[in-house]
N, CA and C of each residue as an Amber inpcrd file, in Angstrom:
protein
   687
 110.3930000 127.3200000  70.4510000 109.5340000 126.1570000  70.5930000
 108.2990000 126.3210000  69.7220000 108.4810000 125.5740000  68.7520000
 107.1110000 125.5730000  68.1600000 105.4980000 125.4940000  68.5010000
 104.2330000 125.4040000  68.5550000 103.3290000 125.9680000  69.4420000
 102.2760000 125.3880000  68.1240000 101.0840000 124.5000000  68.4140000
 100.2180000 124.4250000  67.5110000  99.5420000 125.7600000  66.9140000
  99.1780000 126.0060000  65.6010000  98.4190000 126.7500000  65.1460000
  96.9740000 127.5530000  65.9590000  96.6240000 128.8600000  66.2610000
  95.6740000 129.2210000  66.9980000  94.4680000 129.7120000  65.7400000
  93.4810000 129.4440000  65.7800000  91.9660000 128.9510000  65.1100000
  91.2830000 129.5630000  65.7810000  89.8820000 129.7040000  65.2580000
  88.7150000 129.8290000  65.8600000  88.1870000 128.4930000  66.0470000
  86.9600000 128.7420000  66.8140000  86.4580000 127.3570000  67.7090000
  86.0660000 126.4290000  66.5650000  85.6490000 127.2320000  65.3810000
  84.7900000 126.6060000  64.4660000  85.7680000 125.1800000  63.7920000
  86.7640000 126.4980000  63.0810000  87.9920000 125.8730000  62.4930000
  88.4000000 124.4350000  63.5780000  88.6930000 124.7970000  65.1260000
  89.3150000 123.4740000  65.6940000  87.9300000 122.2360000  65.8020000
  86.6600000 122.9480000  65.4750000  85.7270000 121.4900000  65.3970000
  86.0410000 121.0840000  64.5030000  85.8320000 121.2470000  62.8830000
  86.4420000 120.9770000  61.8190000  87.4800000 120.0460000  61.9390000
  88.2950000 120.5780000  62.5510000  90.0170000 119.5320000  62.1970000
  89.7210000 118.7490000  63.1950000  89.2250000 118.6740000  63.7690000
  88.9100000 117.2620000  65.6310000  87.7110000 116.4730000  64.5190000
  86.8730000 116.7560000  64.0720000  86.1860000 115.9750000  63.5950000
  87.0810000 115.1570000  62.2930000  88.0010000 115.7530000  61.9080000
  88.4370000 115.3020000  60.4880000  89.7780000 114.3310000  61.6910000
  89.8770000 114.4560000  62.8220000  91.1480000 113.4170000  63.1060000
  90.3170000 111.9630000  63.5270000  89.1100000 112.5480000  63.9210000
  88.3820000 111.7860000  64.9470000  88.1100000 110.2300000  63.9960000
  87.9150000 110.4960000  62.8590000  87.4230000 109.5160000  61.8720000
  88.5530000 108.9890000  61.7130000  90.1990000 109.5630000  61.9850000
  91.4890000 108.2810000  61.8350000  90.9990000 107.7490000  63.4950000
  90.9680000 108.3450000  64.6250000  90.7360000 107.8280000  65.4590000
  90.1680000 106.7530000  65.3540000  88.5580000 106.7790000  65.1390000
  87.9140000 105.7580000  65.1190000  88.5190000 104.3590000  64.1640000
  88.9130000 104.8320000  63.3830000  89.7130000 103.6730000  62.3690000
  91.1220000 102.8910000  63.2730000  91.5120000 103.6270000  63.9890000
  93.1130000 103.4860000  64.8780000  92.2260000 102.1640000  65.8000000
  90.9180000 102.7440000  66.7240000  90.8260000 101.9670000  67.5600000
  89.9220000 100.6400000  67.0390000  89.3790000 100.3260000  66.1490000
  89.2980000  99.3000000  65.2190000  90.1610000  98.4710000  64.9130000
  91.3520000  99.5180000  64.1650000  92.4530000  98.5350000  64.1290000
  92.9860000  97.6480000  65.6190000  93.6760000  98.6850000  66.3440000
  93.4820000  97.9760000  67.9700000  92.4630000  97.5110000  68.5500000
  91.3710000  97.0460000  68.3040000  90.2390000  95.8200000  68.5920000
  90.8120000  94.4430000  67.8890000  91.3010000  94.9500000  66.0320000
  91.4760000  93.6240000  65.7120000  93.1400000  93.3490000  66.0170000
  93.8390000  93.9870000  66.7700000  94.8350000  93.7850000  66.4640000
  94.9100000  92.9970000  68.0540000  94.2360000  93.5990000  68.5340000
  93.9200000  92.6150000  70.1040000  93.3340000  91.0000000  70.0740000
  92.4960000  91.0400000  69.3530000  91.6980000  89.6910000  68.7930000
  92.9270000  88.7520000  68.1890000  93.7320000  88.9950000  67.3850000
  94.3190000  88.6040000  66.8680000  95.7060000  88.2310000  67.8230000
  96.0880000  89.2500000  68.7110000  96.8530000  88.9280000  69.8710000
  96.3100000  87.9530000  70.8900000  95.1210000  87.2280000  70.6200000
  94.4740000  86.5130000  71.3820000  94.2620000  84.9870000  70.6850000
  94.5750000  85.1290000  69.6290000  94.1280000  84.0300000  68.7750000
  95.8890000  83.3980000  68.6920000  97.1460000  84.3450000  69.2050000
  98.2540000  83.4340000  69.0900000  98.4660000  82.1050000  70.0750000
  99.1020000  81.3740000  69.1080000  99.1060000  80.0250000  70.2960000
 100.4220000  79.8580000  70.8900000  99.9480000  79.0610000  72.1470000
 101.0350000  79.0870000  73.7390000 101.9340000  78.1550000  73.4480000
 103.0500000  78.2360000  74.5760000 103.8340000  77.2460000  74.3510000
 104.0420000  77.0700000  76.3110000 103.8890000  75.8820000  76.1250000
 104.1240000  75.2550000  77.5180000 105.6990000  75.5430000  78.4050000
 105.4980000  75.8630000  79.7820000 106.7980000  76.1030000  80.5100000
 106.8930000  74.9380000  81.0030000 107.8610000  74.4270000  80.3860000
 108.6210000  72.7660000  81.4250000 110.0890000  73.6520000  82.0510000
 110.4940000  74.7530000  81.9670000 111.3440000  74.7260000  83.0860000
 111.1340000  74.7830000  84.3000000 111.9120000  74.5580000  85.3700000
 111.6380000  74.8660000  86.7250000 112.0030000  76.2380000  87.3250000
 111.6140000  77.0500000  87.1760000 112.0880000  78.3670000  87.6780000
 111.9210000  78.3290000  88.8030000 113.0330000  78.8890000  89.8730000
 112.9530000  79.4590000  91.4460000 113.4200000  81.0320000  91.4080000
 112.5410000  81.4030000  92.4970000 112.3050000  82.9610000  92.4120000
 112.5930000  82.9110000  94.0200000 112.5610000  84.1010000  94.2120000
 112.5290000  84.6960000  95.6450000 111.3700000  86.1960000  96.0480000
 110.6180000  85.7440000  96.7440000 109.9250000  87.0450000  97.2450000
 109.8770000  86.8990000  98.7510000 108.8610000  87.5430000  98.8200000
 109.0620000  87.8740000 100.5680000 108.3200000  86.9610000 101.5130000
 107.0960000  85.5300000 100.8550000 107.4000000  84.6850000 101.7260000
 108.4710000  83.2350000 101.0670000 109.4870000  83.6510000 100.8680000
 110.3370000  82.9650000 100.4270000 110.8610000  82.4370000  99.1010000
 111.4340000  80.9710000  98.5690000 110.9780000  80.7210000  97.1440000
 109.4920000  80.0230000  96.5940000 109.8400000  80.3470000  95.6830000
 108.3290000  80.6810000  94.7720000 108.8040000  79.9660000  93.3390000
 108.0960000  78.9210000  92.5910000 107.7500000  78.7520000  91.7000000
 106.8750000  79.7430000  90.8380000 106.9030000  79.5890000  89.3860000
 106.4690000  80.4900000  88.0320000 104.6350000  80.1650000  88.4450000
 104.1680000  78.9660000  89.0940000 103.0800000  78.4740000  89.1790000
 102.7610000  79.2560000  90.1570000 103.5640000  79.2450000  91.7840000
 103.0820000  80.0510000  92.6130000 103.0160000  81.8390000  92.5220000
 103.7830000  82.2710000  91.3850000 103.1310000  83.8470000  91.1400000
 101.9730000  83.9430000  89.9950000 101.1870000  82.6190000  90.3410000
  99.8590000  83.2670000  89.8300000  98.8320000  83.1860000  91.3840000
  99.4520000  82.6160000  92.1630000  98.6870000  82.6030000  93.6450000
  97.0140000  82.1710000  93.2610000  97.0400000  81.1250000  92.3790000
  95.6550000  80.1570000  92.0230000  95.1340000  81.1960000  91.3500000
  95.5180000  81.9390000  90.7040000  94.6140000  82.7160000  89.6590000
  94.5960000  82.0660000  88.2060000  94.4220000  82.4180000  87.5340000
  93.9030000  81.2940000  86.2200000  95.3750000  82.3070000  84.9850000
  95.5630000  83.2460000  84.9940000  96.4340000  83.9680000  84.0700000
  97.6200000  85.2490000  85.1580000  99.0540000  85.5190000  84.6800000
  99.8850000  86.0400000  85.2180000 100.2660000  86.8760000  84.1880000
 100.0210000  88.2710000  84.7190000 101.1910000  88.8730000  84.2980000
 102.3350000  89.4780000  84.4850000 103.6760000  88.9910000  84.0650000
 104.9560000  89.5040000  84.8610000 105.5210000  90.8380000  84.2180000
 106.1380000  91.8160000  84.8140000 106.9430000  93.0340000  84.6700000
 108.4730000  92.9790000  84.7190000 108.6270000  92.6940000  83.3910000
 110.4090000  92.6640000  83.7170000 111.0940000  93.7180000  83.6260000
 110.9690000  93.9360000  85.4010000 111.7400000  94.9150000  85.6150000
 113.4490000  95.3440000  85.4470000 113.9980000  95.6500000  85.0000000
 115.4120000  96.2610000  84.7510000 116.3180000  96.4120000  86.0690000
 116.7770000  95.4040000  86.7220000 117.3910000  95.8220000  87.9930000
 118.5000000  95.0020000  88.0620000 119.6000000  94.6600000  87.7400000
 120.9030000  94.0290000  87.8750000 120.9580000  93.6590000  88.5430000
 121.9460000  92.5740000  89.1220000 122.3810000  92.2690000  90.4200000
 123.7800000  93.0920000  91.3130000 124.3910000  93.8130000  89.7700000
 125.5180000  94.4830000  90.3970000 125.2040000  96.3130000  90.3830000
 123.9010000  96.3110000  89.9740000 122.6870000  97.7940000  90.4390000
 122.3260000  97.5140000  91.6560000 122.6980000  99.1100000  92.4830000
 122.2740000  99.7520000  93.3310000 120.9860000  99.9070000  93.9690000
 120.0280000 100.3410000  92.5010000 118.8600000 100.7410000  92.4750000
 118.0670000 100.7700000  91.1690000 117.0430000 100.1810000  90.9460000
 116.0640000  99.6130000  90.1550000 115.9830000 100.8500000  88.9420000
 115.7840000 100.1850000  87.6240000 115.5340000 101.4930000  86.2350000
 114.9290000 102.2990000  86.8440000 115.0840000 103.7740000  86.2930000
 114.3140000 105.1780000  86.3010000 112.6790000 104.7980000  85.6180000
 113.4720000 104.0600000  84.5440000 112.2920000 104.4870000  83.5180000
 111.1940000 102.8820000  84.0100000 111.6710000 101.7950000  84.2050000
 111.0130000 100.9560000  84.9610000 109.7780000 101.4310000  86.1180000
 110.5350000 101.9670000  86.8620000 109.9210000 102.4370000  88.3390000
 108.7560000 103.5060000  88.3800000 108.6800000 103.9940000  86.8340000
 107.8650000 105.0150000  86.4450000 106.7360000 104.3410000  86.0610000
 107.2210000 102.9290000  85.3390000 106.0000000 101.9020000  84.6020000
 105.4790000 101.7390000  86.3030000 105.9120000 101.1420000  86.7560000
 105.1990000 100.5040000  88.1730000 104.6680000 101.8080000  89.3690000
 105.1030000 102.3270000  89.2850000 104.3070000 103.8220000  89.6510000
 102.6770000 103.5480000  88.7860000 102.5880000 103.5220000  88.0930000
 101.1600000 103.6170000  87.3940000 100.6090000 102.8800000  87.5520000
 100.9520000 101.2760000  88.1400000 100.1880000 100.2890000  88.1460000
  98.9770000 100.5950000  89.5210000  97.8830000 100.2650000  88.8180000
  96.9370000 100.7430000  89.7590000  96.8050000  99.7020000  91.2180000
  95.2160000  99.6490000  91.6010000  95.2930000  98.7440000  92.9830000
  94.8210000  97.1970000  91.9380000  95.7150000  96.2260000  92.6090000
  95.4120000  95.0220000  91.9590000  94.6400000  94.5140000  92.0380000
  93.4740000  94.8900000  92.5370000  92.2170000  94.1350000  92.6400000
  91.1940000  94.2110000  91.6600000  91.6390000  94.8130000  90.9430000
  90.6050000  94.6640000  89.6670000  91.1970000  93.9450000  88.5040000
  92.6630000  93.3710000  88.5650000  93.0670000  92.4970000  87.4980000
  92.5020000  91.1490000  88.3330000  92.7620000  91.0100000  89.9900000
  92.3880000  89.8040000  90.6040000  91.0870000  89.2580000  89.7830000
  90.0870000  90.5020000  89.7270000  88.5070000  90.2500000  89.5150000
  88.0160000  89.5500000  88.0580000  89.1880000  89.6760000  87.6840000
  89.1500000  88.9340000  86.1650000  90.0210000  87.7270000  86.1820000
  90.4110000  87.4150000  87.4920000  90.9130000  85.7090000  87.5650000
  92.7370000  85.7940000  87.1570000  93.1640000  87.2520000  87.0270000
  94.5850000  87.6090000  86.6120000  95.1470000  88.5110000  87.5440000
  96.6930000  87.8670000  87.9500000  97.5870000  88.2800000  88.9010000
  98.7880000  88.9190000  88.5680000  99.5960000  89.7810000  88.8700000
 100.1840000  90.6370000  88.5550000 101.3120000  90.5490000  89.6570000
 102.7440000  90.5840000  88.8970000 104.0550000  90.3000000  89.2870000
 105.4760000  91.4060000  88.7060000 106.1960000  91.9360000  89.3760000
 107.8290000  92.2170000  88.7870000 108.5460000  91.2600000  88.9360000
 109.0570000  91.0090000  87.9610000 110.5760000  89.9350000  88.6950000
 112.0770000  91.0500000  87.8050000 112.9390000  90.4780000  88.6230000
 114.1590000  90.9940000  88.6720000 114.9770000  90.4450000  88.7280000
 116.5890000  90.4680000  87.6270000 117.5490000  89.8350000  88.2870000
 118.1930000  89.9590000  89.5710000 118.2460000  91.3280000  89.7750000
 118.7460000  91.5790000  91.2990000 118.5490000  90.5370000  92.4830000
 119.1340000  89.8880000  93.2790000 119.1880000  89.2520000  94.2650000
 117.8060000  89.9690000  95.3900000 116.8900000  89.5790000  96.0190000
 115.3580000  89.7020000  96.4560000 116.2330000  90.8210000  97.8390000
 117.4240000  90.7330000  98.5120000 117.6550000  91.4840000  99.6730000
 117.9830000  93.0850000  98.6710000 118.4340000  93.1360000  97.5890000
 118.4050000  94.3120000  97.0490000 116.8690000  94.5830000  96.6930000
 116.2970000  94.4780000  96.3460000 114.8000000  94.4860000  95.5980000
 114.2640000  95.3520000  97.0260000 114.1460000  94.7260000  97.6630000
 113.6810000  94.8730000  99.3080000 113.4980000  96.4020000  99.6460000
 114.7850000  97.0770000 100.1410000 114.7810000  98.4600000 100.1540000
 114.3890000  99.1330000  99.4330000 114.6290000  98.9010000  97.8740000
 114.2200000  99.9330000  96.8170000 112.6060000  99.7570000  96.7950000
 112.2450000  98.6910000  96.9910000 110.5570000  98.7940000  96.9920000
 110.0850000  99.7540000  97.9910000 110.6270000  98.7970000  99.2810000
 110.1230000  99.8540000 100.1470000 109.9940000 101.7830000 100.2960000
 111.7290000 102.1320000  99.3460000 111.3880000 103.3480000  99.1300000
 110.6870000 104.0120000  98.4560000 110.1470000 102.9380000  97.1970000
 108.9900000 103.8560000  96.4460000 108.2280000 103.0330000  96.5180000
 107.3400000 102.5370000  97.8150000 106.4300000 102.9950000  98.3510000
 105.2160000 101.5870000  97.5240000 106.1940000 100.5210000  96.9330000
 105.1950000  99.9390000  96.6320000 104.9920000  98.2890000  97.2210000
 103.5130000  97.7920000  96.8630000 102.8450000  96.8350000  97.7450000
 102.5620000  95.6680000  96.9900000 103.0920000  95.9740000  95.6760000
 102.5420000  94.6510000  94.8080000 103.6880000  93.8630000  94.6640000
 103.3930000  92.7150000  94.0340000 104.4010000  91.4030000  94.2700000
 105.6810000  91.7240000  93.6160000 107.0140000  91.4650000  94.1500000
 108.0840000  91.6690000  93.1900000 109.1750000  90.1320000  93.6160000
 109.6700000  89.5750000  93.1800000 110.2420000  88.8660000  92.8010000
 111.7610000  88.3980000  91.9030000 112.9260000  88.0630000  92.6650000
 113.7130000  87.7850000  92.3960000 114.2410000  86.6090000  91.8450000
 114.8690000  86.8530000  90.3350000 115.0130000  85.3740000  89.5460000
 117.0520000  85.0440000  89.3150000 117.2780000  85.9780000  90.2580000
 118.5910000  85.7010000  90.5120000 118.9450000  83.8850000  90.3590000
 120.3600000  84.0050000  89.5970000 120.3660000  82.5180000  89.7810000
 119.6250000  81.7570000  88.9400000 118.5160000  81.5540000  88.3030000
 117.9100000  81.2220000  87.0380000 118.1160000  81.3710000  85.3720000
 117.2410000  81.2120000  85.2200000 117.6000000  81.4900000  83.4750000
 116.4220000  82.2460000  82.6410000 115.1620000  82.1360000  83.6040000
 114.3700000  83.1470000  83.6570000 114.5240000  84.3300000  82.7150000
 115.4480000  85.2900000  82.9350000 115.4070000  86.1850000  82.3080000
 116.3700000  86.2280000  81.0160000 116.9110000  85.5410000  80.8260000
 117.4620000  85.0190000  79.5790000 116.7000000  84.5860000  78.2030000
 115.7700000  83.1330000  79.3160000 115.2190000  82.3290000  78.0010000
 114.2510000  83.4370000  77.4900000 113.5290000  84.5500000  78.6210000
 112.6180000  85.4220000  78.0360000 112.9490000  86.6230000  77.4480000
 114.4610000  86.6230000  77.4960000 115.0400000  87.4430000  76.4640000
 114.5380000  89.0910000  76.4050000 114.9780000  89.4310000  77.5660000
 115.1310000  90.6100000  78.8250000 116.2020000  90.9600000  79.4740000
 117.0750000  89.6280000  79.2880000 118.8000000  90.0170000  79.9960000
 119.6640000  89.3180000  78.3490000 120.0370000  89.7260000  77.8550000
 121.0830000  89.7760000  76.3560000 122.2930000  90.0290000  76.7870000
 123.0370000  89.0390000  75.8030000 124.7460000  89.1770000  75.7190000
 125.3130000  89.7880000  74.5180000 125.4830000  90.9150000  74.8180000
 126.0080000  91.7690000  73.4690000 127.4760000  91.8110000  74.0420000
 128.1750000  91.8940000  73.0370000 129.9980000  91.6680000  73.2110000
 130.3150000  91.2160000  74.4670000 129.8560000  90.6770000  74.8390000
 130.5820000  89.6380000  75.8720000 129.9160000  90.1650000  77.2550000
 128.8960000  91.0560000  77.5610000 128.1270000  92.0480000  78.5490000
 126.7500000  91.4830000  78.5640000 125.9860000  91.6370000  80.0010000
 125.1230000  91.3260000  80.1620000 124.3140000  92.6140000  79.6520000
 123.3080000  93.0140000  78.9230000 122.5270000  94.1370000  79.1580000
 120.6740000  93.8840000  79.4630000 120.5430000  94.8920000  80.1770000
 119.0370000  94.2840000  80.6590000 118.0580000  95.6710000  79.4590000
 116.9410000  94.7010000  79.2710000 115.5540000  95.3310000  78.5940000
 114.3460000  95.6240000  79.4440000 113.2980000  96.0920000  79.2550000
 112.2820000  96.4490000  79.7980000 111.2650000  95.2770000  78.8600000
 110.4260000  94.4620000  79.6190000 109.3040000  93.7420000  79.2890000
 107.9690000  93.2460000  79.5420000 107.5140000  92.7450000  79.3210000
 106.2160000  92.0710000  79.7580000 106.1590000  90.8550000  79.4670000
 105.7030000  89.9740000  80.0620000 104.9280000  88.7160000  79.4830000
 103.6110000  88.1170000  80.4390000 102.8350000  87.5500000  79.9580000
 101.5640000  86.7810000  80.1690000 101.8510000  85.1510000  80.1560000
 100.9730000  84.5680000  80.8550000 101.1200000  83.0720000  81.2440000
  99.5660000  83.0730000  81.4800000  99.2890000  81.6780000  81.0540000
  97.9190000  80.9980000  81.5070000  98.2770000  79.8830000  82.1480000
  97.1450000  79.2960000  82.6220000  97.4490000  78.3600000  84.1320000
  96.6090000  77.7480000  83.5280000  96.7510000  76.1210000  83.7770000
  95.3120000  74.4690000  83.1140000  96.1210000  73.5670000  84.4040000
  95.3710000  74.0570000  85.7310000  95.6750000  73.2380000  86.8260000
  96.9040000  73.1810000  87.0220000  98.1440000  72.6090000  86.9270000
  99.5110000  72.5530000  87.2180000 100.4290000  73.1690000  86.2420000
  99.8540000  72.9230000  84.7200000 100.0510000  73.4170000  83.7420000
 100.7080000  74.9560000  83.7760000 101.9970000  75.7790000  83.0140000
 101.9500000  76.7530000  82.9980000 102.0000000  77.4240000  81.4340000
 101.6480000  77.9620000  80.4740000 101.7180000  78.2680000  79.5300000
 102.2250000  79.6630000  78.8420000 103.0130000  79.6870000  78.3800000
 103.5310000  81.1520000  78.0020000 102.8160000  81.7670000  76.8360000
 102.2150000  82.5630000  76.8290000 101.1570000  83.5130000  75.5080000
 101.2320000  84.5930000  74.6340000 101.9890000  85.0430000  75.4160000
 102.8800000  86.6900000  75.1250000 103.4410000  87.6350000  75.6510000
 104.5370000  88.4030000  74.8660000 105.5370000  89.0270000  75.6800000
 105.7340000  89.8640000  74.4300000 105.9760000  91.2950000  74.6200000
 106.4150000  92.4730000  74.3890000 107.6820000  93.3190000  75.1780000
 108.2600000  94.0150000  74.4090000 109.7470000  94.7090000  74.7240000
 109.7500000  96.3440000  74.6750000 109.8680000  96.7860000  75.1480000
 110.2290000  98.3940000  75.4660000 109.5420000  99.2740000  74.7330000
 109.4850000  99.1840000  73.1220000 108.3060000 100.5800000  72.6810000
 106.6050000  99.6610000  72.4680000 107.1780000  98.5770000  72.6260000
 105.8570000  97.5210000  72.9500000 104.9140000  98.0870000  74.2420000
 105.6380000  98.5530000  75.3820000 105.5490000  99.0240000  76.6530000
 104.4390000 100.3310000  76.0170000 104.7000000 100.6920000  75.6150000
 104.2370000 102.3000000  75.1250000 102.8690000 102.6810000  75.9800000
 101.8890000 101.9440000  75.0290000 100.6590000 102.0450000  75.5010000
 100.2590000 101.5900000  77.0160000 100.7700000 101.1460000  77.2850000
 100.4690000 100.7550000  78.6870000 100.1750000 101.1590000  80.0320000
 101.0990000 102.0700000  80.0850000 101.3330000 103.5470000  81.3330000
 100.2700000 104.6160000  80.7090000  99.3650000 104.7190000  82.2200000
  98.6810000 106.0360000  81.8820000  99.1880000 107.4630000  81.5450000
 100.7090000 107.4200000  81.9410000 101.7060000 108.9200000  81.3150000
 101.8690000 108.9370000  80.3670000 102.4770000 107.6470000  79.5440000
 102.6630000 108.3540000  78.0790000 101.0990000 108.0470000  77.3200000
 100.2780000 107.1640000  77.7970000  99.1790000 107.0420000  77.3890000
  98.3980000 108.6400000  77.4770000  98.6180000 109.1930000  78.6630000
  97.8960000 110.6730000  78.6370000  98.9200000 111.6220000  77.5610000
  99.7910000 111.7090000  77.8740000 100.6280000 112.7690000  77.2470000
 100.7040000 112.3400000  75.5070000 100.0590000 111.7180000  75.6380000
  99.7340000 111.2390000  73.8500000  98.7460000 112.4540000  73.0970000
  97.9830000 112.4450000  74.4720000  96.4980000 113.1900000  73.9820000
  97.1970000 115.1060000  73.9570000  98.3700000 114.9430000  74.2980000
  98.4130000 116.5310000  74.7170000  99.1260000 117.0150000  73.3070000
  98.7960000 118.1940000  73.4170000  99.7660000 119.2990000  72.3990000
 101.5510000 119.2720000  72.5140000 101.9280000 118.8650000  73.7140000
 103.4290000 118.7780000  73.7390000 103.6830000 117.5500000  73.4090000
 102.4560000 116.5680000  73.4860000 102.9660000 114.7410000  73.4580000
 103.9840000 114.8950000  74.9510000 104.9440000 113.5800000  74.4790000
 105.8440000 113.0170000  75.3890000 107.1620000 114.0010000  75.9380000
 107.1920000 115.0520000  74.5440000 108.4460000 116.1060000  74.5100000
 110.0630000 114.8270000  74.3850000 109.4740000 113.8090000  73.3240000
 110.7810000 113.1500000  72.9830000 111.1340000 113.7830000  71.7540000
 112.6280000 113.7040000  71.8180000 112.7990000 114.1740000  70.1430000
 112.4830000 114.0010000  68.7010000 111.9410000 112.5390000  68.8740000
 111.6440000 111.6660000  67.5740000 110.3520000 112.2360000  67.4860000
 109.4960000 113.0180000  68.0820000 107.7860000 113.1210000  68.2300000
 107.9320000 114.0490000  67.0220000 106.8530000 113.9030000  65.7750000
 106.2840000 115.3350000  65.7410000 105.5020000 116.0220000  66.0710000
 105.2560000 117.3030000  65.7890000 106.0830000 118.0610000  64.8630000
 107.2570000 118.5550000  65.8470000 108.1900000 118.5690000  64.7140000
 109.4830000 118.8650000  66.0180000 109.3040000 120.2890000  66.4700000
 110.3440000 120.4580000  67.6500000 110.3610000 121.7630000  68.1300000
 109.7270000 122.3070000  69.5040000 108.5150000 120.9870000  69.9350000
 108.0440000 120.7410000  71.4010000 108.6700000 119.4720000  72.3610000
 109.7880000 119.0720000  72.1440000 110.8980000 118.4470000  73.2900000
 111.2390000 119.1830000  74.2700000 111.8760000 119.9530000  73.9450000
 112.1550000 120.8200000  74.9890000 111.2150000 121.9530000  75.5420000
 110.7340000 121.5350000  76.0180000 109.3010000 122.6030000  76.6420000
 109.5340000 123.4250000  77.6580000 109.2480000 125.0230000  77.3970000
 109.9940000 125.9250000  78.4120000 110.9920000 125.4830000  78.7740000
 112.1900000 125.6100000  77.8270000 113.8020000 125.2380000  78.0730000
 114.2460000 124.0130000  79.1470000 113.2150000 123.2170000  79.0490000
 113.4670000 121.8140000  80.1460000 114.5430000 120.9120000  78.9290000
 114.6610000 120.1210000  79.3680000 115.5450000 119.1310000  78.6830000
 114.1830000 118.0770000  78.0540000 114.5550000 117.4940000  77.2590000
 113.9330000 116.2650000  76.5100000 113.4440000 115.5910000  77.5810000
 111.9780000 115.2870000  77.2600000 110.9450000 114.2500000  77.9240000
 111.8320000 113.0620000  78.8680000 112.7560000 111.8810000  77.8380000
 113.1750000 110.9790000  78.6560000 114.0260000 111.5700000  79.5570000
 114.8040000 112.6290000  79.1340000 115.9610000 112.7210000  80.4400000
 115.5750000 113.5490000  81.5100000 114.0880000 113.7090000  81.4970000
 114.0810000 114.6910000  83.2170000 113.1930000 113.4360000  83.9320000
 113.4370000 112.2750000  83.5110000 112.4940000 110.7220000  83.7390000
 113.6340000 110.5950000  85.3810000 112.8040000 110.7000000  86.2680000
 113.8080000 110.6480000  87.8900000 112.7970000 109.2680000  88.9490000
 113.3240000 109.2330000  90.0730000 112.4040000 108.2390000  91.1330000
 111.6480000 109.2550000  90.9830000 110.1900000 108.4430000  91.6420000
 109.3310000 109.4920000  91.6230000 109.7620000 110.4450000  93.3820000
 110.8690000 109.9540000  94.2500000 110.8010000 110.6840000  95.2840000
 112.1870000 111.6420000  95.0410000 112.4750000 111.9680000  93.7860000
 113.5380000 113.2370000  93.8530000 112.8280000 113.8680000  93.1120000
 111.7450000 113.8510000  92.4930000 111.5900000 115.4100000  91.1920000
 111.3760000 116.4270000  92.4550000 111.7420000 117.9120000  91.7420000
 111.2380000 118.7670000  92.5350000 109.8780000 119.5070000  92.1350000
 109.5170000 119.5210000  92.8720000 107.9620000 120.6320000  92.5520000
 108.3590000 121.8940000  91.0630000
């Protein structure tokens, strides 16, 4: 396993100061690249979507629960799955307490193809409290292009999208897909900052994936209630 270079203190100020200046340039770029993700224009939802959560069905309008902007989690869960993505359930593990997206007038949602009586248990086993939502039966996850027909098979993606609200109005703004996801989660967001990174194979410099003879970053990815200590 390869192992960063060992320095004196002097030497690692040196090279932190010489990254720090791409840093600062990186998060510039991501200021304007945010601005600019803000300046794209919406396109209005005239479908009728019906959902299912737990006080019943639900309109695309009612999972903003009168908040002014939504954001949904398209979660990865089939209808002919057991139990909800690995790598999904890891995103929603991180999601913090929702009251500080509330405080900015924005509400926060999963939806799923899975039928809402499957959804049910698996929430309950990991343990979570925020809104999830079933679009079984819709087209939902189609038109947002999260459930794909490759050779004749349904396959599901990992996503996001945003909606703004103008009184009855619902508006669609933006949506991102799986390495789009990246930044988002405080895990791979932390493990960015580390010397091993993520331990995926594609990372460089190669040779820290497999860390102390573990297997590659994505494949030791479990519920969070089987890892072992």
């Amino acid at each position: 396993m390869s192992l960063p270079e060992i320095v004196s203190r002097g030497e690692w100020r040196a090279a932190r100061a010489e990254l720090l200046l791409k840093e600062k340039a990186a998060t510039r770029a991501r200021d304007a690249l945010n601005a600019e993700r803000r300046g794209l224009p919406m396109v209005e939802v005239d479908e009728e979507y019906v959902f299912e959560g737990g006080d019943g069905k639900a309109t695309l309008l009612d999972l903003f629960e009168d908040r002014r902007q939504l954001v949904v989690y398209h979660f990865m869960f089939a209808p002919e799955w057991d139990a909800g993505c690995r790598s999904c359930s890891g995103f929603l593990d991180q999601v913090g307490h929702l009251a500080h997206l509330h405080a900015r007038d924005t509400s926060f949602a999963a939806v799923s193809r899975a039928p809402y009586p499957k959804i049910l248990p698996f929430k309950a086993r990991m343990g979570w409290t925020l809104p999830w939502y079933s679009s079984h039966g819709s087209g939902f996850n189609r038109d947002f292009e999260v459930t794909l027909e490759r050779e004749g098979e349904l396959v599901e993606r990992p996503g996001l999208s945003c909606f703004l609200r103008d009184r009855e109005r619902v508006f669609h703004t933006y949506t991102t897909y799986e390495r789009g996801l990246d930044g988002l989660g405080s895990t791979t967001s932390l493990l960015d900052l580390t010397a091993l990174g993520r331990q995926e194979e594609w990372e460089e410099p190669k040779g820290r994936a497999s860390a102390f003879g573990a297997p590659a970053g994505s494949e030791r990815v479990r519920y969070h209630d089987e890892y072992e200590d």
